[in-house]
C-alpha positions as MATLAB code, in Angstrom:
seq = 'XXXXXXXXXXXXXXXXXXXXXXXXXXXXXXXXXXXXXXXXXXXXXXXXXXXXXXXXXXXXXXXXXXXXXXXXXXXXXXXXXXXXXXXXXXXXXXXXXXXXXXXXXXXXXXXXXXXXXXXXXXXXXXXXXXXXXXXXXXXXXXXXXXXXXXXXXXXXXXXXXXXXXXXXXXXXXXXXXXXXXXXXXXXXXXXXXXXXXXXXXXXXXXXXXXXXXXXXXXXXXXXXXXXXXXXXXXXXXXXXXXXXXXXXXXXXXXXXXXXXXXXXXXXXXXXXXXXXXXXXXXXXXXXXXXXXXXXXXXXXXXXXXXXXXXXXXXXXXXXXXXXXXXXXXXXXXXXXXXXXXXXXXXXXXXXXXXXXXXXXXXXXXXXXXXXXXXXXXXXXXXXXXXXXXXXXXXXXXXXXXXXXXXXXXXXXXXXXXXXXXXXXXXXXXXXXXXXXXXXXXXXXXXXXXXXXXXXXXXXXXXXXXXXXXXXXXXXXXXXXXXXXXXXXXXXXXXXXXXXXXXXXXXXXXXXXXXXXXXXXXXXXXXXXXX';
ca = [
     -13.944   43.809    7.238;
     -15.935   40.553    6.724;
     -14.209   37.273    5.931;
     -15.717   37.353    2.407;
     -14.352   40.853    1.827;
     -10.916   39.811    3.105;
     -10.893   36.849    0.756;
     -11.933   39.046   -2.155;
      -9.206   41.565   -1.327;
      -6.592   38.802   -1.119;
      -7.706   37.552   -4.510;
      -7.469   41.010   -6.044;
      -3.972   41.494   -4.638;
      -2.577   38.210   -5.789;
      -3.960   37.428   -9.205;
      -5.222   38.894  -12.405;
      -8.930   38.456  -13.101;
      -8.167   38.732  -16.796;
      -5.858   35.728  -16.488;
      -8.554   33.797  -14.669;
     -11.156   34.505  -17.324;
      -8.690   33.411  -19.976;
      -8.184   30.145  -18.101;
     -11.957   29.643  -18.038;
     -12.555   30.509  -21.668;
     -12.092   26.948  -22.839;
     -15.794   26.208  -22.162;
     -18.719   26.916  -24.441;
     -20.254   25.350  -27.526;
     -17.287   25.960  -29.814;
     -16.090   22.348  -29.961;
     -16.032   20.743  -33.370;
     -18.619   18.052  -33.991;
     -16.860   14.704  -33.409;
     -16.375   12.317  -36.305;
     -18.840    9.780  -34.924;
     -21.669   12.345  -34.840;
     -21.745   12.644  -38.610;
     -22.545    8.938  -38.775;
     -25.706    9.413  -36.649;
     -25.843    6.431  -34.313;
     -29.441    5.563  -35.048;
     -32.837    7.087  -35.598;
     -34.025    8.238  -32.223;
     -37.505    7.412  -31.102;
     -39.166    5.075  -28.695;
     -37.735    2.007  -30.391;
     -34.201    3.255  -29.774;
     -32.503    5.927  -27.716;
     -28.950    7.290  -27.524;
     -27.748    8.182  -24.024;
     -24.194    9.509  -24.203;
     -21.664    9.311  -21.389;
     -19.798   12.593  -21.813;
     -16.479   13.723  -20.409;
     -15.044   10.199  -20.272;
     -13.260    7.860  -22.667;
     -12.689    4.796  -20.523;
     -14.761    1.805  -19.436;
     -12.418   -0.918  -18.246;
     -14.947   -3.431  -16.978;
     -18.661   -4.068  -16.469;
     -17.996   -6.587  -13.705;
     -19.450   -4.792  -10.660;
     -16.990   -6.374   -8.242;
     -14.083   -4.773  -10.121;
     -15.627   -1.558  -11.474;
     -14.285    1.702  -10.051;
     -14.958    4.468  -12.586;
     -18.166    6.489  -12.735;
     -18.806    5.723  -16.450;
     -18.654    2.014  -15.604;
     -21.344    2.417  -12.973;
     -23.420    4.636  -15.266;
     -23.915    1.439  -17.291;
     -23.951   -1.065  -14.421;
     -26.861    0.674  -12.695;
     -29.080   -0.283  -15.623;
     -27.785   -3.859  -15.908;
     -27.631   -5.079  -12.280;
     -29.599   -4.876   -9.058;
     -28.633   -5.141   -5.410;
     -30.585   -6.207   -2.354;
     -31.705   -2.616   -1.728;
     -31.528    0.745   -3.473;
     -32.074    4.479   -2.929;
     -35.307    6.081   -4.075;
     -35.639    9.656   -5.352;
     -35.658   10.959   -1.776;
     -32.429    9.059   -0.996;
     -34.292    6.630    1.266;
     -33.202    2.986    1.299;
     -35.936    0.744   -0.117;
     -36.083   -2.921   -1.263;
     -34.719   -3.850   -4.697;
     -34.024   -7.566   -5.255;
     -35.128   -8.002   -1.675;
     -38.868   -8.010   -1.075;
     -38.230   -6.902    2.502;
     -35.423   -6.562    5.035;
     -35.089   -6.490    8.805;
     -32.427   -5.184   11.171;
     -32.456   -8.156   13.530;
     -29.688   -6.737   15.740;
     -26.733   -4.329   15.416;
     -24.775   -7.197   13.825;
     -27.471   -9.049   11.827;
     -29.380   -7.972    8.710;
     -32.007  -10.359    7.290;
     -33.328  -10.166    3.715;
     -36.200  -11.944    1.976;
     -35.771  -12.062   -1.808;
     -38.488  -11.573   -4.377;
     -39.571  -14.899   -5.819;
     -39.217  -15.435   -9.557;
     -36.491  -12.846  -10.314;
     -34.384  -13.991  -13.251;
     -30.917  -13.324  -14.551;
     -30.583  -12.266  -18.177;
     -29.825  -15.871  -19.147;
     -33.101  -17.114  -17.636;
     -31.775  -18.640  -14.393;
     -33.673  -17.848  -11.184;
     -32.005  -15.655   -8.557;
     -31.698  -17.338   -5.158;
     -30.101  -16.664   -1.802;
     -27.099  -18.707   -2.984;
     -26.420  -16.075   -5.659;
     -26.503  -13.324   -3.036;
     -24.107  -15.219   -0.788;
     -21.782  -15.948   -3.716;
     -21.810  -12.343   -4.963;
     -20.911  -10.812   -1.610;
     -18.289  -13.435   -0.780;
     -16.751  -12.959   -4.230;
     -16.275   -9.238   -3.531;
     -14.973  -10.069   -0.041;
     -12.465  -12.642   -1.361;
      -8.972  -11.172   -1.128;
      -7.803  -13.231   -4.114;
     -10.361  -11.432   -6.319;
      -8.675   -8.078   -5.728;
     -11.954   -6.169   -5.618;
     -11.505   -2.455   -4.826;
     -14.733   -2.704   -2.809;
     -13.476   -5.423   -0.472;
     -12.861   -3.055    2.466;
     -16.566   -2.249    2.601;
     -17.288   -5.818    3.660;
     -14.349   -6.528    5.972;
     -16.694   -6.388    8.974;
     -18.796   -9.274    7.600;
     -18.159  -12.551    9.430;
     -20.761  -14.670    7.643;
     -23.277  -14.574    4.831;
     -25.799  -17.181    5.921;
     -28.411  -18.785    3.646;
     -31.584  -19.520    5.613;
     -33.558  -20.974    2.690;
     -33.923  -20.464   -1.059;
     -35.111  -16.868   -0.658;
     -33.836  -15.741    2.743;
     -30.379  -14.705    3.822;
     -28.639  -13.096    6.788;
     -25.560  -10.878    6.706;
     -23.690  -11.075   10.002;
     -20.916   -8.705   11.063;
     -18.278   -9.272   13.742;
     -19.211   -5.978   15.375;
     -21.725   -3.210   14.712;
     -20.973   -1.716   11.275;
     -23.070    1.360   10.605;
     -22.505    1.734    6.811;
     -23.513   -1.873    6.031;
     -27.046   -1.231    4.769;
     -25.847    1.686    2.602;
     -23.145   -0.531    1.116;
     -25.740   -3.109    0.070;
     -27.526   -0.581   -2.153;
     -27.230   -0.456   -5.939;
     -24.532    2.226   -5.893;
     -20.737    2.277   -6.338;
     -20.188   -0.458   -3.764;
     -19.685   -3.708   -5.687;
     -22.838   -5.117   -4.056;
     -24.614   -5.927   -7.317;
     -25.823   -9.546   -7.483;
     -24.097  -11.734  -10.084;
     -24.899  -15.308  -11.212;
     -23.177  -18.022   -9.209;
     -23.739  -20.621  -11.929;
     -21.595  -18.623  -14.368;
     -18.826  -17.487  -12.026;
     -18.358  -20.104   -9.283;
     -15.506  -21.782  -11.176;
     -13.796  -18.504  -12.032;
     -14.665  -15.406  -14.013;
     -15.019  -16.008  -17.775;
     -12.893  -13.711  -19.897;
     -15.950  -12.101  -21.472;
     -17.869  -11.308  -18.273;
     -16.288   -7.855  -18.058;
     -17.668   -6.978  -21.504;
     -20.764   -9.229  -21.603;
     -22.021   -9.331  -18.023;
     -25.192  -11.121  -16.935;
     -27.317   -9.279  -14.417;
     -30.950   -8.897  -13.395;
     -31.551   -5.303  -14.504;
     -34.024   -3.757  -16.902;
     -31.355   -3.831  -19.626;
     -28.785   -6.374  -20.759;
     -25.495   -5.697  -22.542;
     -25.463   -6.808  -26.173;
     -22.241   -5.123  -27.277;
     -19.315   -3.267  -25.766;
     -16.507   -1.591  -27.668;
     -13.826   -0.506  -25.211;
     -13.334    3.247  -25.255;
     -16.168    3.724  -27.744;
     -19.658    2.539  -26.820;
     -21.980    0.111  -25.067;
     -25.280   -1.182  -26.441;
     -28.132   -2.299  -24.205;
     -31.402   -4.067  -24.992;
     -34.405   -4.296  -22.698;
     -34.847   -7.481  -20.658;
     -38.343   -8.863  -21.227;
     -38.399  -10.747  -17.924;
     -37.423   -7.811  -15.722;
     -38.991   -8.373  -12.319;
     -40.926   -5.103  -11.901;
     -44.483   -4.602  -13.148;
     -43.641   -1.435  -15.075;
     -41.456   -2.825  -17.865;
     -38.886   -0.660  -19.731;
     -40.502    1.057  -22.718;
     -37.416    1.708  -24.852;
     -36.159   -1.554  -26.423;
     -32.623   -0.392  -27.234;
     -30.190    2.066  -25.627;
     -27.021    3.156  -27.436;
     -24.376    4.547  -25.066;
     -21.488    6.274  -26.867;
     -18.503    7.587  -24.898;
     -17.835   11.211  -25.839;
     -14.598   12.607  -24.470;
     -15.686   16.253  -24.319;
     -18.877   17.460  -22.659;
     -19.180   20.274  -25.213;
     -19.143   17.729  -28.040;
     -22.005   15.951  -26.308;
     -24.006   19.184  -26.343;
     -23.291   19.633  -30.048;
     -24.454   16.084  -30.718;
     -27.668   16.552  -28.728;
     -28.512   19.866  -30.372;
     -27.846   18.220  -33.741;
     -30.273   15.394  -33.025;
     -27.661   12.628  -32.779;
     -28.021   12.139  -29.011;
     -31.127   12.041  -26.790;
     -29.534   12.243  -23.316;
     -26.145   13.254  -21.960;
     -24.756   12.223  -18.583;
     -23.292   15.680  -17.915;
     -23.199   19.185  -19.347;
     -20.457   21.837  -19.573;
     -20.887   24.192  -16.634;
     -20.199   27.127  -18.933;
     -23.204   26.306  -21.102;
     -25.881   25.510  -18.527;
     -27.296   29.037  -18.240;
     -27.755   29.439  -22.001;
     -28.991   25.885  -22.478;
     -31.790   26.488  -19.984;
     -33.137   29.087  -22.427;
     -32.782   26.846  -25.508;
     -35.976   25.123  -26.675;
     -33.931   22.336  -28.278;
     -32.918   20.867  -24.927;
     -34.229   20.073  -21.451;
     -31.751   20.799  -18.645;
     -31.939   18.891  -15.362;
     -29.824   20.486  -12.627;
     -29.521   19.818   -8.897;
     -26.894   19.777   -6.115;
     -24.779   16.663   -6.373;
     -23.347   14.188   -3.904;
     -19.695   14.774   -4.788;
     -16.399   16.224   -3.668;
     -13.665   17.787   -5.820;
     -10.184   18.240   -4.430;
      -6.437   18.390   -5.051;
      -4.911   15.015   -4.210;
      -1.351   15.249   -2.810;
       1.252   12.495   -2.623;
       2.345   12.815    1.005;
       5.093   10.245    0.405;
       6.900   12.354   -2.207;
       8.533   15.797   -2.287;
       7.420   18.475   -1.757;
       4.128   17.201   -0.300;
       5.820   15.149    2.407;
       6.092   18.555    4.128;
       2.913   19.632    5.954;
       3.827   23.323    5.768;
       4.123   23.209    1.977;
       0.713   21.526    1.816;
      -0.902   24.079    4.122;
       0.599   26.979    2.181;
      -1.066   25.796   -1.025;
      -4.430   25.290    0.684;
      -4.552   28.922    1.828;
      -3.142   30.417   -1.384;
      -6.221   30.370   -3.616;
      -9.872   31.369   -3.612;
     -12.309   28.468   -3.785;
     -15.128   30.869   -4.641;
     -13.126   31.973   -7.678;
     -13.020   28.322   -8.717;
     -16.801   28.022   -8.353;
     -17.227   31.182  -10.447;
     -14.674   30.425  -13.167;
     -14.539   26.630  -13.344;
     -18.190   25.886  -12.543;
     -19.683   29.168  -13.788;
     -21.576   29.294  -10.511;
     -22.930   25.726  -10.814;
     -21.777   24.532   -7.400;
     -20.503   25.608   -3.989;
     -17.291   25.913   -1.979;
     -16.335   22.690   -0.173;
     -15.993   22.635    3.615;
     -14.289   19.235    3.627;
     -14.104   15.921    1.809;
     -17.607   14.870    2.956;
     -20.183   16.595    0.713;
     -22.548   19.083    2.319;
     -25.452   17.072    0.880;
     -24.615   14.437    3.524;
     -25.528   17.170    5.982;
     -25.468   15.100    9.176;
     -21.767   14.267    8.715;
     -20.335   17.212    6.795;
     -18.568   20.150    8.434;
     -20.800   23.091    9.315;
     -18.185   25.829    9.057;
     -15.293   26.545    6.715;
     -11.948   26.243    8.502;
      -9.118   28.763    8.210;
      -7.001   26.230    6.325;
      -9.655   26.083    3.577;
      -9.889   29.872    3.225;
      -7.646   32.099    1.160;
      -5.181   34.064    3.303;
      -2.084   35.120    1.391;
      -0.207   36.293    4.483;
      -0.669   33.047    6.402;
       0.054   31.023    3.272;
       3.419   32.788    2.974;
       4.104   32.117    6.660;
       3.517   28.388    6.163;
       5.721   28.379    3.060;
       8.529   29.998    5.036;
       8.405   27.079    7.497;
       8.649   24.505    4.723;
      11.811   22.558    3.921;
      11.193   23.319    0.239;
      11.652   26.645   -1.555;
       8.799   28.272   -3.440;
      10.331   27.498   -6.832;
      10.284   23.725   -6.228;
       8.934   22.183   -9.416;
       5.459   20.647   -9.033;
       3.549   18.774  -11.722;
      -0.243   18.886  -11.303;
      -1.965   16.074  -13.199;
      -5.279   16.542  -14.979;
      -7.003   15.366  -18.158;
      -9.106   16.470  -21.120;
      -9.712   20.007  -22.293;
     -12.866   20.784  -20.323;
     -13.558   21.785  -16.751;
     -11.123   19.276  -15.176;
      -8.327   20.987  -17.084;
      -9.608   24.450  -16.123;
      -9.769   23.292  -12.502;
      -6.032   22.532  -12.621;
      -5.163   25.707  -14.502;
      -7.068   28.006  -12.166;
      -5.510   26.372   -9.094;
      -1.975   26.584  -10.489;
      -2.461   30.163  -11.665;
      -3.728   31.408   -8.310;
      -1.163   29.600   -6.164;
       1.756   30.584   -8.395;
       0.714   34.242   -8.295;
       0.136   34.186   -4.531;
       3.253   32.273   -3.459;
       5.624   32.517   -6.410;
       5.557   28.719   -6.713;
       6.416   26.708   -9.797;
       3.309   24.562  -10.392;
       2.758   23.422  -13.962;
      -0.216   21.521  -15.341;
       0.382   18.150  -16.975;
      -2.529   16.977  -19.152;
      -2.988   13.283  -19.861;
      -5.763   10.812  -20.669;
      -8.110   10.186  -17.723;
      -7.363    6.462  -17.562;
      -3.615    7.128  -17.521;
      -4.009    9.644  -14.680;
      -6.003    7.109  -12.679;
      -3.377    4.437  -13.224;
      -0.584    6.785  -12.108;
      -2.516    7.682   -8.967;
      -3.047    4.030   -8.112;
       0.696    3.361   -8.352;
       1.738    6.537   -6.512;
       3.396    7.967   -9.630;
       2.349   11.575   -9.069;
       3.045   14.665   -6.990;
      -0.383   16.278   -7.151;
      -3.539   15.598   -9.105;
      -6.959   17.044   -9.696;
      -9.403   14.480   -8.340;
     -12.877   13.917   -7.013;
     -15.613   11.375   -6.418;
     -19.230   11.360   -7.531;
     -22.030    9.005   -6.584;
     -20.733    7.844   -3.206;
     -23.561    7.759   -0.696;
     -22.102    7.182    2.783;
     -19.577    9.445    4.577;
     -17.457    6.345    5.162;
     -16.790    6.241    1.400;
     -15.371    9.754    1.491;
     -13.709    9.941    4.901;
     -12.531    6.374    5.575;
     -11.618    5.474    2.011;
      -9.758    8.718    1.282;
      -8.199    9.429    4.694;
      -7.720    6.151    6.576;
      -4.271    4.549    6.345;
      -5.868    1.496    4.702;
      -8.470    3.375    2.648;
      -8.418    2.147   -0.930;
      -8.883    5.681   -2.316;
      -5.996    6.951   -0.175;
      -3.639    7.290   -3.140;
      -1.503    9.922   -1.421;
      -0.401    7.586    1.387;
      -1.745    9.726    4.256;
      -1.572    8.106    7.693;
      -2.587    9.529   11.076;
      -3.416    7.061   13.903;
      -5.762    9.559   15.566;
      -7.759   10.000   12.350;
      -7.785    6.223   11.815;
      -9.207    5.646   15.306;
     -12.003    8.193   14.822;
     -12.977    6.738   11.442;
     -12.996    3.217   12.832;
     -15.171    4.337   15.734;
     -17.574    6.021   13.282;
     -18.029    2.692   11.506;
     -19.261    1.173   14.793;
     -21.570    4.035   15.787;
     -25.245    3.613   14.793;
     -26.472    6.857   16.307;
     -26.358    9.208   13.334;
     -25.702   12.373   15.337;
     -22.808   10.803   17.262;
     -21.463    9.269   14.064;
     -21.542   12.634   12.323;
     -19.575   14.234   15.159;
     -16.845   11.601   14.785;
     -16.475   12.387   11.085;
     -16.262   16.106   11.824;
     -13.542   15.474   14.413;
     -11.577   13.390   11.931;
     -11.946   16.059    9.237;
     -10.725   18.797   11.610;
      -7.482   16.888   12.178;
      -7.147   15.985    8.515;
      -7.515   19.589    7.423;
      -4.612   20.627    9.646;
      -2.546   17.794    8.114;
      -3.807   18.750    4.630;
      -3.186   15.478    2.718;
      -5.867   16.568    0.253;
      -7.103   20.077   -0.497;
     -10.932   20.206   -0.708;
     -12.056   22.767   -3.283;
     -15.705   22.632   -4.334;
     -18.849   20.577   -4.900;
     -20.443   20.698   -8.331;
     -24.075   20.519   -9.379;
     -25.093   17.512  -11.449;
     -26.694   17.936  -14.867;
     -28.399   15.862  -17.503;
     -29.414   17.148  -20.906;
     -32.463   15.651  -22.607;
     -33.884   16.039  -26.097;
     -37.244   17.885  -26.020;
     -39.369   14.739  -26.435;
     -37.696   12.579  -23.757;
     -40.031   11.974  -20.825;
     -39.677   10.074  -17.557;
     -35.912   10.288  -16.990;
     -35.398   11.234  -13.334;
     -32.361   12.818  -11.750;
     -31.149   11.376   -8.437;
     -28.505   13.183   -6.292;
     -25.841   10.514   -6.796;
     -26.393   10.709  -10.588;
     -27.803    7.188  -11.074;
     -27.667    7.422  -14.875;
     -28.337    3.878  -16.147;
     -30.879    3.014  -13.471;
     -33.189    5.693  -14.888;
     -33.409    4.258  -18.407;
     -36.289    1.995  -17.397;
     -38.362    4.971  -16.234;
     -38.272    6.698  -19.652;
     -41.859    6.774  -20.860;
     -41.504    8.575  -24.177;
     -38.803    9.773  -26.547;
];
């Protein structure tokens, strides 16, 4: 019997397909039209466009040094630039920099474009670059991105337009971390921030991007207007972008089909197949750079017991999750590093990430905790994140006889609880991270800032630290795979699946391009017609 057949048989023995389908039935286009949609944000057209961030309700800050949430960066990517960026083929190319040079394994040199301006009209110089990076590196600032720059020993201004970034030792992810991604590397104005951050910078930031923020209503919307002195030859063609926050992805679909929205940042997995056949919408779909997993608090019962953790990891079918939660729009995860980062991701699925009811029961029998130990699994919303939790809990409870219940809260509240360690288990995942260091080191290293579960293994730490110093990509990838192999036996997180990324466009929208890390706001300037 093949491994796939064994997994299917285990699934049939331990759960009801009818129950699974019921858990997945929350999707679809049945959501009521939200109150804001009846007000119709604005006439769409090339003078104005509405690009909705769907599935989220929270934007805490638009200060790139302090931003952490994907909806924050959806906006920031259109407002700020970094020294370099990724193109459509995920190649690193100049952005604010006109050119760059790898002088040595510890020295990167950048020459800035001359004449680039901030939104307030001030010229961008090497002093702004130095200030921006040192601000993120400053421990007193409390930036969540600080660990990315701990290897930097000096940011050296050579002249008005040239700068060197010097590291204490070879640091392989450095160039990736200087791109316009979720790394806090966006360049901010020294003249506005050198004496401290003004209270309004988080809601009225000043960047260099194609669009500037003209209004932000926390938890509701952001308004952008095109910047007439943007430094590229091909200027943005849409003068105004309205960005409402819509809590449910299905409500975003309703709004787009009703003509109130021109673009959505995501789409309900359950609707993608039918939407592709609907003439009222364009569907962009591609594999994403993301990882979705169950985050476990290894410092709290019952997940301070490795056997309890392992039992859960082998007690459910990840393919069932792909089928029921994603409606086929994704793939089973082989680890925390996405398969799209192919040179570092695991090639094979390990036993601990495969359903095996018998071995799961064996691990549970070794645990210090009984099966009926109460476990609260945090999630949010009423869409696929909630279904993710429900399908996991349903399968594991039926396989092991455990007592896992789903606790639904607001996404911002879940994030806050995770940051403070106030959880047992939580649905979680990261989208838009572009270097394996951001997944492996930040989630699994003792000092990783995304390591909310408190996992610590000196052997894993050593491998991840060595990977940061290794410039040979093949050797670096092997180090990550070694670290993941150990981590999976320890099971501090339970990798589940990787989801496709989607954008929905109104029929007349042209020029919006989809990039694997879902660079939403950075694509507004490429829209040629709407």
